[in-house]
mmCIF file with all atom_site columns, C-alpha atoms in Angstrom:
data_model
loop_
_atom_site.group_PDB
_atom_site.id
_atom_site.type_symbol
_atom_site.label_atom_id
_atom_site.label_alt_id
_atom_site.label_comp_id
_atom_site.label_asym_id
_atom_site.label_entity_id
_atom_site.label_seq_id
_atom_site.pdbx_PDB_ins_code
_atom_site.Cartn_x
_atom_site.Cartn_y
_atom_site.Cartn_z
_atom_site.occupancy
_atom_site.B_iso_or_equiv
_atom_site.pdbx_formal_charge
_atom_site.auth_seq_id
_atom_site.auth_comp_id
_atom_site.auth_asym_id
_atom_site.auth_atom_id
_atom_site.pdbx_PDB_model_num
ATOM 1   C CA . UNK A 1 1   ? 8.560   20.269  -1.607  1.00 0.00 ? 1   UNK A CA 1
ATOM 2   C CA . UNK A 1 2   ? 5.050   18.927  -1.928  1.00 0.00 ? 2   UNK A CA 1
ATOM 3   C CA . UNK A 1 3   ? 4.452   15.317  -1.100  1.00 0.00 ? 3   UNK A CA 1
ATOM 4   C CA . UNK A 1 4   ? 4.965   12.869  1.684   1.00 0.00 ? 4   UNK A CA 1
ATOM 5   C CA . UNK A 1 5   ? 8.322   12.441  3.379   1.00 0.00 ? 5   UNK A CA 1
ATOM 6   C CA . UNK A 1 6   ? 9.695   10.060  5.945   1.00 0.00 ? 6   UNK A CA 1
ATOM 7   C CA . UNK A 1 7   ? 12.663  10.332  8.238   1.00 0.00 ? 7   UNK A CA 1
ATOM 8   C CA . UNK A 1 8   ? 15.029  8.824   8.848   1.00 0.00 ? 8   UNK A CA 1
ATOM 9   C CA . UNK A 1 9   ? 15.355  6.738   5.697   1.00 0.00 ? 9   UNK A CA 1
ATOM 10  C CA . UNK A 1 10  ? 17.587  4.231   7.454   1.00 0.00 ? 10  UNK A CA 1
ATOM 11  C CA . UNK A 1 11  ? 17.891  3.458   11.140  1.00 0.00 ? 11  UNK A CA 1
ATOM 12  C CA . UNK A 1 12  ? 19.803  0.881   13.147  1.00 0.00 ? 12  UNK A CA 1
ATOM 13  C CA . UNK A 1 13  ? 18.907  0.558   16.794  1.00 0.00 ? 13  UNK A CA 1
ATOM 14  C CA . UNK A 1 14  ? 19.354  -1.870  19.619  1.00 0.00 ? 14  UNK A CA 1
ATOM 15  C CA . UNK A 1 15  ? 16.776  -4.073  21.268  1.00 0.00 ? 15  UNK A CA 1
ATOM 16  C CA . UNK A 1 16  ? 14.926  -2.226  24.001  1.00 0.00 ? 16  UNK A CA 1
ATOM 17  C CA . UNK A 1 17  ? 15.536  1.275   22.657  1.00 0.00 ? 17  UNK A CA 1
ATOM 18  C CA . UNK A 1 18  ? 12.766  3.681   21.823  1.00 0.00 ? 18  UNK A CA 1
ATOM 19  C CA . UNK A 1 19  ? 12.620  4.737   18.207  1.00 0.00 ? 19  UNK A CA 1
ATOM 20  C CA . UNK A 1 20  ? 10.410  7.295   16.502  1.00 0.00 ? 20  UNK A CA 1
ATOM 21  C CA . UNK A 1 21  ? 9.794   7.316   12.782  1.00 0.00 ? 21  UNK A CA 1
ATOM 22  C CA . UNK A 1 22  ? 8.542   10.560  11.318  1.00 0.00 ? 22  UNK A CA 1
ATOM 23  C CA . UNK A 1 23  ? 6.051   11.121  8.534   1.00 0.00 ? 23  UNK A CA 1
ATOM 24  C CA . UNK A 1 24  ? 5.077   14.463  7.048   1.00 0.00 ? 24  UNK A CA 1
ATOM 25  C CA . UNK A 1 25  ? 2.643   15.301  4.253   1.00 0.00 ? 25  UNK A CA 1
ATOM 26  C CA . UNK A 1 26  ? 2.034   18.633  2.602   1.00 0.00 ? 26  UNK A CA 1
ATOM 27  C CA . UNK A 1 27  ? -1.385  18.004  1.073   1.00 0.00 ? 27  UNK A CA 1
ATOM 28  C CA . UNK A 1 28  ? -3.514  18.236  4.223   1.00 0.00 ? 28  UNK A CA 1
ATOM 29  C CA . UNK A 1 29  ? -4.958  14.808  3.483   1.00 0.00 ? 29  UNK A CA 1
ATOM 30  C CA . UNK A 1 30  ? -7.254  13.725  6.259   1.00 0.00 ? 30  UNK A CA 1
ATOM 31  C CA . UNK A 1 31  ? -6.115  10.110  6.476   1.00 0.00 ? 31  UNK A CA 1
ATOM 32  C CA . UNK A 1 32  ? -2.619  8.885   7.239   1.00 0.00 ? 32  UNK A CA 1
ATOM 33  C CA . UNK A 1 33  ? -1.347  5.336   7.599   1.00 0.00 ? 33  UNK A CA 1
ATOM 34  C CA . UNK A 1 34  ? 1.612   3.365   8.829   1.00 0.00 ? 34  UNK A CA 1
ATOM 35  C CA . UNK A 1 35  ? 2.465   0.034   7.214   1.00 0.00 ? 35  UNK A CA 1
ATOM 36  C CA . UNK A 1 36  ? 5.272   -2.400  7.715   1.00 0.00 ? 36  UNK A CA 1
ATOM 37  C CA . UNK A 1 37  ? 6.652   -4.620  5.017   1.00 0.00 ? 37  UNK A CA 1
ATOM 38  C CA . UNK A 1 38  ? 8.828   -7.561  5.895   1.00 0.00 ? 38  UNK A CA 1
ATOM 39  C CA . UNK A 1 39  ? 11.199  -8.995  3.344   1.00 0.00 ? 39  UNK A CA 1
ATOM 40  C CA . UNK A 1 40  ? 9.278   -10.714 0.585   1.00 0.00 ? 40  UNK A CA 1
ATOM 41  C CA . UNK A 1 41  ? 5.880   -9.971  2.063   1.00 0.00 ? 41  UNK A CA 1
ATOM 42  C CA . UNK A 1 42  ? 3.024   -7.618  1.462   1.00 0.00 ? 42  UNK A CA 1
ATOM 43  C CA . UNK A 1 43  ? 2.155   -4.561  3.497   1.00 0.00 ? 43  UNK A CA 1
ATOM 44  C CA . UNK A 1 44  ? 0.518   -4.844  6.874   1.00 0.00 ? 44  UNK A CA 1
ATOM 45  C CA . UNK A 1 45  ? -1.315  -1.935  8.420   1.00 0.00 ? 45  UNK A CA 1
ATOM 46  C CA . UNK A 1 46  ? -0.039  -0.907  11.848  1.00 0.00 ? 46  UNK A CA 1
ATOM 47  C CA . UNK A 1 47  ? -2.102  2.185   12.678  1.00 0.00 ? 47  UNK A CA 1
ATOM 48  C CA . UNK A 1 48  ? -4.077  4.764   10.817  1.00 0.00 ? 48  UNK A CA 1
ATOM 49  C CA . UNK A 1 49  ? -5.558  8.157   11.515  1.00 0.00 ? 49  UNK A CA 1
ATOM 50  C CA . UNK A 1 50  ? -8.692  9.665   10.042  1.00 0.00 ? 50  UNK A CA 1
ATOM 51  C CA . UNK A 1 51  ? -7.912  13.177  11.247  1.00 0.00 ? 51  UNK A CA 1
ATOM 52  C CA . UNK A 1 52  ? -5.879  15.048  13.830  1.00 0.00 ? 52  UNK A CA 1
ATOM 53  C CA . UNK A 1 53  ? -6.321  13.490  17.264  1.00 0.00 ? 53  UNK A CA 1
ATOM 54  C CA . UNK A 1 54  ? -8.116  10.449  15.813  1.00 0.00 ? 54  UNK A CA 1
ATOM 55  C CA . UNK A 1 55  ? -6.148  7.218   15.524  1.00 0.00 ? 55  UNK A CA 1
ATOM 56  C CA . UNK A 1 56  ? -7.099  3.594   15.166  1.00 0.00 ? 56  UNK A CA 1
ATOM 57  C CA . UNK A 1 57  ? -5.403  0.214   15.232  1.00 0.00 ? 57  UNK A CA 1
ATOM 58  C CA . UNK A 1 58  ? -4.660  -1.751  12.122  1.00 0.00 ? 58  UNK A CA 1
ATOM 59  C CA . UNK A 1 59  ? -3.691  -5.400  11.726  1.00 0.00 ? 59  UNK A CA 1
ATOM 60  C CA . UNK A 1 60  ? -0.452  -5.364  13.734  1.00 0.00 ? 60  UNK A CA 1
ATOM 61  C CA . UNK A 1 61  ? -0.491  -2.541  16.331  1.00 0.00 ? 61  UNK A CA 1
ATOM 62  C CA . UNK A 1 62  ? 1.261   -4.288  19.229  1.00 0.00 ? 62  UNK A CA 1
ATOM 63  C CA . UNK A 1 63  ? 4.525   -2.649  20.223  1.00 0.00 ? 63  UNK A CA 1
ATOM 64  C CA . UNK A 1 64  ? 3.762   0.606   18.414  1.00 0.00 ? 64  UNK A CA 1
ATOM 65  C CA . UNK A 1 65  ? 2.369   3.961   19.474  1.00 0.00 ? 65  UNK A CA 1
ATOM 66  C CA . UNK A 1 66  ? 1.133   6.767   17.250  1.00 0.00 ? 66  UNK A CA 1
ATOM 67  C CA . UNK A 1 67  ? -0.044  10.301  17.706  1.00 0.00 ? 67  UNK A CA 1
ATOM 68  C CA . UNK A 1 68  ? -1.427  12.958  15.420  1.00 0.00 ? 68  UNK A CA 1
ATOM 69  C CA . UNK A 1 69  ? -1.540  16.387  16.940  1.00 0.00 ? 69  UNK A CA 1
ATOM 70  C CA . UNK A 1 70  ? -1.303  18.078  13.527  1.00 0.00 ? 70  UNK A CA 1
ATOM 71  C CA . UNK A 1 71  ? -2.875  17.023  10.258  1.00 0.00 ? 71  UNK A CA 1
ATOM 72  C CA . UNK A 1 72  ? 0.433   16.953  8.427   1.00 0.00 ? 72  UNK A CA 1
ATOM 73  C CA . UNK A 1 73  ? 2.432   14.811  10.862  1.00 0.00 ? 73  UNK A CA 1
ATOM 74  C CA . UNK A 1 74  ? 1.968   11.216  11.944  1.00 0.00 ? 74  UNK A CA 1
ATOM 75  C CA . UNK A 1 75  ? 4.909   9.879   13.960  1.00 0.00 ? 75  UNK A CA 1
ATOM 76  C CA . UNK A 1 76  ? 5.255   6.195   14.780  1.00 0.00 ? 76  UNK A CA 1
ATOM 77  C CA . UNK A 1 77  ? 7.049   5.196   17.976  1.00 0.00 ? 77  UNK A CA 1
ATOM 78  C CA . UNK A 1 78  ? 8.447   1.835   18.889  1.00 0.00 ? 78  UNK A CA 1
ATOM 79  C CA . UNK A 1 79  ? 8.537   2.111   22.655  1.00 0.00 ? 79  UNK A CA 1
ATOM 80  C CA . UNK A 1 80  ? 10.933  -0.803  23.207  1.00 0.00 ? 80  UNK A CA 1
ATOM 81  C CA . UNK A 1 81  ? 12.238  -2.101  19.925  1.00 0.00 ? 81  UNK A CA 1
ATOM 82  C CA . UNK A 1 82  ? 12.470  -5.838  19.315  1.00 0.00 ? 82  UNK A CA 1
ATOM 83  C CA . UNK A 1 83  ? 14.236  -7.777  16.557  1.00 0.00 ? 83  UNK A CA 1
ATOM 84  C CA . UNK A 1 84  ? 10.865  -8.798  15.135  1.00 0.00 ? 84  UNK A CA 1
ATOM 85  C CA . UNK A 1 85  ? 10.239  -5.134  14.354  1.00 0.00 ? 85  UNK A CA 1
ATOM 86  C CA . UNK A 1 86  ? 13.065  -5.099  11.851  1.00 0.00 ? 86  UNK A CA 1
ATOM 87  C CA . UNK A 1 87  ? 11.245  -4.123  8.695   1.00 0.00 ? 87  UNK A CA 1
ATOM 88  C CA . UNK A 1 88  ? 10.619  -1.418  6.135   1.00 0.00 ? 88  UNK A CA 1
ATOM 89  C CA . UNK A 1 89  ? 8.047   1.067   7.325   1.00 0.00 ? 89  UNK A CA 1
ATOM 90  C CA . UNK A 1 90  ? 5.887   3.001   4.904   1.00 0.00 ? 90  UNK A CA 1
ATOM 91  C CA . UNK A 1 91  ? 3.768   5.985   5.680   1.00 0.00 ? 91  UNK A CA 1
ATOM 92  C CA . UNK A 1 92  ? 0.879   6.932   3.403   1.00 0.00 ? 92  UNK A CA 1
ATOM 93  C CA . UNK A 1 93  ? -1.763  9.599   3.136   1.00 0.00 ? 93  UNK A CA 1
ATOM 94  C CA . UNK A 1 94  ? -5.202  9.591   1.562   1.00 0.00 ? 94  UNK A CA 1
ATOM 95  C CA . UNK A 1 95  ? -7.641  12.295  0.687   1.00 0.00 ? 95  UNK A CA 1
ATOM 96  C CA . UNK A 1 96  ? -10.871 10.404  1.116   1.00 0.00 ? 96  UNK A CA 1
ATOM 97  C CA . UNK A 1 97  ? -12.968 11.087  -1.919  1.00 0.00 ? 97  UNK A CA 1
ATOM 98  C CA . UNK A 1 98  ? -13.583 9.600   -5.311  1.00 0.00 ? 98  UNK A CA 1
ATOM 99  C CA . UNK A 1 99  ? -10.647 7.253   -5.401  1.00 0.00 ? 99  UNK A CA 1
ATOM 100 C CA . UNK A 1 100 ? -8.831  4.867   -3.130  1.00 0.00 ? 100 UNK A CA 1
ATOM 101 C CA . UNK A 1 101 ? -5.500  6.380   -4.088  1.00 0.00 ? 101 UNK A CA 1
ATOM 102 C CA . UNK A 1 102 ? -3.102  6.456   -1.195  1.00 0.00 ? 102 UNK A CA 1
ATOM 103 C CA . UNK A 1 103 ? 0.192   8.293   -1.571  1.00 0.00 ? 103 UNK A CA 1
ATOM 104 C CA . UNK A 1 104 ? 3.151   6.512   -0.079  1.00 0.00 ? 104 UNK A CA 1
ATOM 105 C CA . UNK A 1 105 ? 6.357   7.860   1.306   1.00 0.00 ? 105 UNK A CA 1
ATOM 106 C CA . UNK A 1 106 ? 9.768   6.448   0.372   1.00 0.00 ? 106 UNK A CA 1
ATOM 107 C CA . UNK A 1 107 ? 9.941   4.193   3.415   1.00 0.00 ? 107 UNK A CA 1
ATOM 108 C CA . UNK A 1 108 ? 12.195  3.831   6.449   1.00 0.00 ? 108 UNK A CA 1
ATOM 109 C CA . UNK A 1 109 ? 14.373  0.763   6.678   1.00 0.00 ? 109 UNK A CA 1
ATOM 110 C CA . UNK A 1 110 ? 14.675  -0.111  10.357  1.00 0.00 ? 110 UNK A CA 1
ATOM 111 C CA . UNK A 1 111 ? 17.062  -2.719  11.712  1.00 0.00 ? 111 UNK A CA 1
ATOM 112 C CA . UNK A 1 112 ? 16.877  -3.770  15.334  1.00 0.00 ? 112 UNK A CA 1
ATOM 113 C CA . UNK A 1 113 ? 19.998  -5.565  16.550  1.00 0.00 ? 113 UNK A CA 1
ATOM 114 C CA . UNK B 2 1   ? -13.549 -5.942  4.180   1.00 0.00 ? 1   UNK B CA 1
ATOM 115 C CA . UNK B 2 2   ? -13.722 -8.016  1.020   1.00 0.00 ? 2   UNK B CA 1
ATOM 116 C CA . UNK B 2 3   ? -10.780 -10.370 0.764   1.00 0.00 ? 3   UNK B CA 1
ATOM 117 C CA . UNK B 2 4   ? -8.921  -10.786 -2.472  1.00 0.00 ? 4   UNK B CA 1
ATOM 118 C CA . UNK B 2 5   ? -7.066  -13.699 -4.003  1.00 0.00 ? 5   UNK B CA 1
ATOM 119 C CA . UNK B 2 6   ? -4.460  -13.277 -6.708  1.00 0.00 ? 6   UNK B CA 1
ATOM 120 C CA . UNK B 2 7   ? -1.581  -15.396 -8.018  1.00 0.00 ? 7   UNK B CA 1
ATOM 121 C CA . UNK B 2 8   ? 1.609   -15.200 -6.009  1.00 0.00 ? 8   UNK B CA 1
ATOM 122 C CA . UNK B 2 9   ? 3.835   -14.793 -9.030  1.00 0.00 ? 9   UNK B CA 1
ATOM 123 C CA . UNK B 2 10  ? 3.857   -14.581 -12.815 1.00 0.00 ? 10  UNK B CA 1
ATOM 124 C CA . UNK B 2 11  ? 6.538   -14.526 -15.467 1.00 0.00 ? 11  UNK B CA 1
ATOM 125 C CA . UNK B 2 12  ? 6.313   -12.869 -18.853 1.00 0.00 ? 12  UNK B CA 1
ATOM 126 C CA . UNK B 2 13  ? 8.559   -12.051 -21.761 1.00 0.00 ? 13  UNK B CA 1
ATOM 127 C CA . UNK B 2 14  ? 9.107   -8.518  -22.882 1.00 0.00 ? 14  UNK B CA 1
ATOM 128 C CA . UNK B 2 15  ? 6.565   -7.260  -25.381 1.00 0.00 ? 15  UNK B CA 1
ATOM 129 C CA . UNK B 2 16  ? 3.796   -9.574  -24.237 1.00 0.00 ? 16  UNK B CA 1
ATOM 130 C CA . UNK B 2 17  ? 0.478   -8.549  -22.738 1.00 0.00 ? 17  UNK B CA 1
ATOM 131 C CA . UNK B 2 18  ? 0.132   -9.577  -19.125 1.00 0.00 ? 18  UNK B CA 1
ATOM 132 C CA . UNK B 2 19  ? -3.189  -10.227 -17.431 1.00 0.00 ? 19  UNK B CA 1
ATOM 133 C CA . UNK B 2 20  ? -3.347  -10.555 -13.671 1.00 0.00 ? 20  UNK B CA 1
ATOM 134 C CA . UNK B 2 21  ? -6.651  -11.778 -12.320 1.00 0.00 ? 21  UNK B CA 1
ATOM 135 C CA . UNK B 2 22  ? -7.944  -11.057 -8.856  1.00 0.00 ? 22  UNK B CA 1
ATOM 136 C CA . UNK B 2 23  ? -10.822 -12.845 -7.175  1.00 0.00 ? 23  UNK B CA 1
ATOM 137 C CA . UNK B 2 24  ? -13.067 -10.959 -4.744  1.00 0.00 ? 24  UNK B CA 1
ATOM 138 C CA . UNK B 2 25  ? -16.176 -13.052 -4.224  1.00 0.00 ? 25  UNK B CA 1
ATOM 139 C CA . UNK B 2 26  ? -17.458 -11.041 -1.273  1.00 0.00 ? 26  UNK B CA 1
ATOM 140 C CA . UNK B 2 27  ? -17.271 -7.622  -2.869  1.00 0.00 ? 27  UNK B CA 1
ATOM 141 C CA . UNK B 2 28  ? -19.908 -5.220  -1.538  1.00 0.00 ? 28  UNK B CA 1
ATOM 142 C CA . UNK B 2 29  ? -22.128 -2.950  -3.571  1.00 0.00 ? 29  UNK B CA 1
ATOM 143 C CA . UNK B 2 30  ? -20.191 0.170   -2.602  1.00 0.00 ? 30  UNK B CA 1
ATOM 144 C CA . UNK B 2 31  ? -16.738 -1.319  -3.110  1.00 0.00 ? 31  UNK B CA 1
ATOM 145 C CA . UNK B 2 32  ? -14.315 -0.175  -5.769  1.00 0.00 ? 32  UNK B CA 1
ATOM 146 C CA . UNK B 2 33  ? -11.486 -2.302  -7.141  1.00 0.00 ? 33  UNK B CA 1
ATOM 147 C CA . UNK B 2 34  ? -8.080  -0.698  -6.939  1.00 0.00 ? 34  UNK B CA 1
ATOM 148 C CA . UNK B 2 35  ? -4.686  -1.833  -8.171  1.00 0.00 ? 35  UNK B CA 1
ATOM 149 C CA . UNK B 2 36  ? -1.293  -0.715  -6.942  1.00 0.00 ? 36  UNK B CA 1
ATOM 150 C CA . UNK B 2 37  ? 2.209   -1.327  -8.257  1.00 0.00 ? 37  UNK B CA 1
ATOM 151 C CA . UNK B 2 38  ? 5.299   -1.590  -6.086  1.00 0.00 ? 38  UNK B CA 1
ATOM 152 C CA . UNK B 2 39  ? 8.860   -1.527  -7.359  1.00 0.00 ? 39  UNK B CA 1
ATOM 153 C CA . UNK B 2 40  ? 11.675  -2.857  -5.178  1.00 0.00 ? 40  UNK B CA 1
ATOM 154 C CA . UNK B 2 41  ? 12.674  -0.470  -2.387  1.00 0.00 ? 41  UNK B CA 1
ATOM 155 C CA . UNK B 2 42  ? 9.785   1.870   -3.104  1.00 0.00 ? 42  UNK B CA 1
ATOM 156 C CA . UNK B 2 43  ? 6.341   2.444   -1.698  1.00 0.00 ? 43  UNK B CA 1
ATOM 157 C CA . UNK B 2 44  ? 3.331   1.247   -3.681  1.00 0.00 ? 44  UNK B CA 1
ATOM 158 C CA . UNK B 2 45  ? 1.775   3.567   -6.186  1.00 0.00 ? 45  UNK B CA 1
ATOM 159 C CA . UNK B 2 46  ? -1.778  3.697   -7.439  1.00 0.00 ? 46  UNK B CA 1
ATOM 160 C CA . UNK B 2 47  ? -2.283  2.353   -10.957 1.00 0.00 ? 47  UNK B CA 1
ATOM 161 C CA . UNK B 2 48  ? -5.983  2.172   -11.674 1.00 0.00 ? 48  UNK B CA 1
ATOM 162 C CA . UNK B 2 49  ? -9.397  1.928   -10.073 1.00 0.00 ? 49  UNK B CA 1
ATOM 163 C CA . UNK B 2 50  ? -12.751 0.780   -11.365 1.00 0.00 ? 50  UNK B CA 1
ATOM 164 C CA . UNK B 2 51  ? -16.274 -0.122  -10.347 1.00 0.00 ? 51  UNK B CA 1
ATOM 165 C CA . UNK B 2 52  ? -17.583 -2.043  -13.315 1.00 0.00 ? 52  UNK B CA 1
ATOM 166 C CA . UNK B 2 53  ? -16.932 -2.819  -17.002 1.00 0.00 ? 53  UNK B CA 1
ATOM 167 C CA . UNK B 2 54  ? -13.652 -1.463  -18.297 1.00 0.00 ? 54  UNK B CA 1
ATOM 168 C CA . UNK B 2 55  ? -11.334 1.316   -17.283 1.00 0.00 ? 55  UNK B CA 1
ATOM 169 C CA . UNK B 2 56  ? -8.224  2.305   -19.212 1.00 0.00 ? 56  UNK B CA 1
ATOM 170 C CA . UNK B 2 57  ? -5.461  4.770   -18.524 1.00 0.00 ? 57  UNK B CA 1
ATOM 171 C CA . UNK B 2 58  ? -1.951  5.343   -19.800 1.00 0.00 ? 58  UNK B CA 1
ATOM 172 C CA . UNK B 2 59  ? -0.548  2.523   -17.689 1.00 0.00 ? 59  UNK B CA 1
ATOM 173 C CA . UNK B 2 60  ? -3.082  -0.301  -17.726 1.00 0.00 ? 60  UNK B CA 1
ATOM 174 C CA . UNK B 2 61  ? -6.606  -1.492  -18.350 1.00 0.00 ? 61  UNK B CA 1
ATOM 175 C CA . UNK B 2 62  ? -8.932  -2.944  -15.772 1.00 0.00 ? 62  UNK B CA 1
ATOM 176 C CA . UNK B 2 63  ? -11.666 -5.365  -16.781 1.00 0.00 ? 63  UNK B CA 1
ATOM 177 C CA . UNK B 2 64  ? -14.502 -6.058  -14.400 1.00 0.00 ? 64  UNK B CA 1
ATOM 178 C CA . UNK B 2 65  ? -17.274 -8.532  -15.308 1.00 0.00 ? 65  UNK B CA 1
ATOM 179 C CA . UNK B 2 66  ? -20.900 -7.853  -14.546 1.00 0.00 ? 66  UNK B CA 1
ATOM 180 C CA . UNK B 2 67  ? -20.938 -9.876  -11.311 1.00 0.00 ? 67  UNK B CA 1
ATOM 181 C CA . UNK B 2 68  ? -17.832 -7.974  -10.076 1.00 0.00 ? 68  UNK B CA 1
ATOM 182 C CA . UNK B 2 69  ? -16.536 -11.073 -8.291  1.00 0.00 ? 69  UNK B CA 1
ATOM 183 C CA . UNK B 2 70  ? -13.243 -10.834 -10.108 1.00 0.00 ? 70  UNK B CA 1
ATOM 184 C CA . UNK B 2 71  ? -11.191 -8.326  -12.021 1.00 0.00 ? 71  UNK B CA 1
ATOM 185 C CA . UNK B 2 72  ? -8.289  -8.450  -14.438 1.00 0.00 ? 72  UNK B CA 1
ATOM 186 C CA . UNK B 2 73  ? -5.456  -5.985  -14.647 1.00 0.00 ? 73  UNK B CA 1
ATOM 187 C CA . UNK B 2 74  ? -4.046  -5.889  -18.153 1.00 0.00 ? 74  UNK B CA 1
ATOM 188 C CA . UNK B 2 75  ? -0.581  -4.513  -18.885 1.00 0.00 ? 75  UNK B CA 1
ATOM 189 C CA . UNK B 2 76  ? 0.027   -4.066  -22.618 1.00 0.00 ? 76  UNK B CA 1
ATOM 190 C CA . UNK B 2 77  ? 3.410   -4.972  -24.074 1.00 0.00 ? 77  UNK B CA 1
ATOM 191 C CA . UNK B 2 78  ? 5.354   -5.216  -20.827 1.00 0.00 ? 78  UNK B CA 1
ATOM 192 C CA . UNK B 2 79  ? 8.985   -4.204  -20.540 1.00 0.00 ? 79  UNK B CA 1
ATOM 193 C CA . UNK B 2 80  ? 11.663  -5.067  -17.999 1.00 0.00 ? 80  UNK B CA 1
ATOM 194 C CA . UNK B 2 81  ? 10.689  -1.957  -16.054 1.00 0.00 ? 81  UNK B CA 1
ATOM 195 C CA . UNK B 2 82  ? 7.252   -3.436  -15.368 1.00 0.00 ? 82  UNK B CA 1
ATOM 196 C CA . UNK B 2 83  ? 8.832   -6.000  -13.061 1.00 0.00 ? 83  UNK B CA 1
ATOM 197 C CA . UNK B 2 84  ? 7.106   -5.274  -9.766  1.00 0.00 ? 84  UNK B CA 1
ATOM 198 C CA . UNK B 2 85  ? 4.563   -6.517  -7.281  1.00 0.00 ? 85  UNK B CA 1
ATOM 199 C CA . UNK B 2 86  ? 0.947   -5.771  -8.169  1.00 0.00 ? 86  UNK B CA 1
ATOM 200 C CA . UNK B 2 87  ? -1.706  -5.531  -5.484  1.00 0.00 ? 87  UNK B CA 1
ATOM 201 C CA . UNK B 2 88  ? -5.440  -5.869  -5.926  1.00 0.00 ? 88  UNK B CA 1
ATOM 202 C CA . UNK B 2 89  ? -7.543  -4.192  -3.252  1.00 0.00 ? 89  UNK B CA 1
ATOM 203 C CA . UNK B 2 90  ? -11.249 -3.836  -2.721  1.00 0.00 ? 90  UNK B CA 1
ATOM 204 C CA . UNK B 2 91  ? -12.954 -1.220  -0.599  1.00 0.00 ? 91  UNK B CA 1
ATOM 205 C CA . UNK B 2 92  ? -15.564 1.506   -0.474  1.00 0.00 ? 92  UNK B CA 1
ATOM 206 C CA . UNK B 2 93  ? -13.413 4.332   0.757   1.00 0.00 ? 93  UNK B CA 1
ATOM 207 C CA . UNK B 2 94  ? -14.987 4.289   4.197   1.00 0.00 ? 94  UNK B CA 1
ATOM 208 C CA . UNK B 2 95  ? -12.298 2.130   5.775   1.00 0.00 ? 95  UNK B CA 1
ATOM 209 C CA . UNK B 2 96  ? -8.627  1.571   5.007   1.00 0.00 ? 96  UNK B CA 1
ATOM 210 C CA . UNK B 2 97  ? -7.766  -0.833  2.232   1.00 0.00 ? 97  UNK B CA 1
ATOM 211 C CA . UNK B 2 98  ? -6.035  -4.080  3.115   1.00 0.00 ? 98  UNK B CA 1
ATOM 212 C CA . UNK B 2 99  ? -2.956  -4.975  1.124   1.00 0.00 ? 99  UNK B CA 1
ATOM 213 C CA . UNK B 2 100 ? -2.386  -8.684  0.601   1.00 0.00 ? 100 UNK B CA 1
ATOM 214 C CA . UNK B 2 101 ? 0.834   -10.226 -0.641  1.00 0.00 ? 101 UNK B CA 1
ATOM 215 C CA . UNK B 2 102 ? 0.212   -9.199  -4.219  1.00 0.00 ? 102 UNK B CA 1
ATOM 216 C CA . UNK B 2 103 ? 1.418   -10.780 -7.434  1.00 0.00 ? 103 UNK B CA 1
ATOM 217 C CA . UNK B 2 104 ? 5.105   -10.662 -8.185  1.00 0.00 ? 104 UNK B CA 1
ATOM 218 C CA . UNK B 2 105 ? 5.517   -10.084 -11.918 1.00 0.00 ? 105 UNK B CA 1
ATOM 219 C CA . UNK B 2 106 ? 8.883   -10.874 -13.433 1.00 0.00 ? 106 UNK B CA 1
ATOM 220 C CA . UNK B 2 107 ? 9.483   -9.679  -16.983 1.00 0.00 ? 107 UNK B CA 1
ATOM 221 C CA . UNK B 2 108 ? 12.151  -11.583 -18.840 1.00 0.00 ? 108 UNK B CA 1
ATOM 222 C CA . UNK B 2 109 ? 14.149  -10.270 -21.771 1.00 0.00 ? 109 UNK B CA 1
#
């Protein structure tokens, strides 16, 4: 199916565990993004990538690691999860061009206990 | 990046036109104004984008005055299904857009 997918959709993990959230897009968009959204708040950019093997920090990168070995995948890893990382995580892609239209995935709801 | 300011929340009755204004005093010459809509438990989705004057599509209209320091998203005859958070963003497409807290629109029957 064409589009942008995230997995898992829901995840419960314990403090200190490593967790990887997956993001896959089928459009070959150059840019990909990871956002977090805490309850009742707007989206905050964690990391973004302009192309394969190019990543950059966003507003709140601490505690997260990203990689982008292939254009279509952009995994986000929490190396040692903390309760403050409980949030909904959205991945997005963007084909830089005429519009600022980013395409968002369905989100991953992560709970750290 | 140009910062934006928009109301935290708005209420409207069904069938009314809703106008959400966004202030972006520091908008740069190359910046576009983009609006997104986010329903509960979903990712945001692009609604409309404009540079100046007026843009209209099947979902909304976007009014941008000549000085471009503000913009107004207009939703005609809202329904309950328009209840969502609406984000105003400004950027040129050279760097990632910054999402603020948006405006939470509640449509009342």
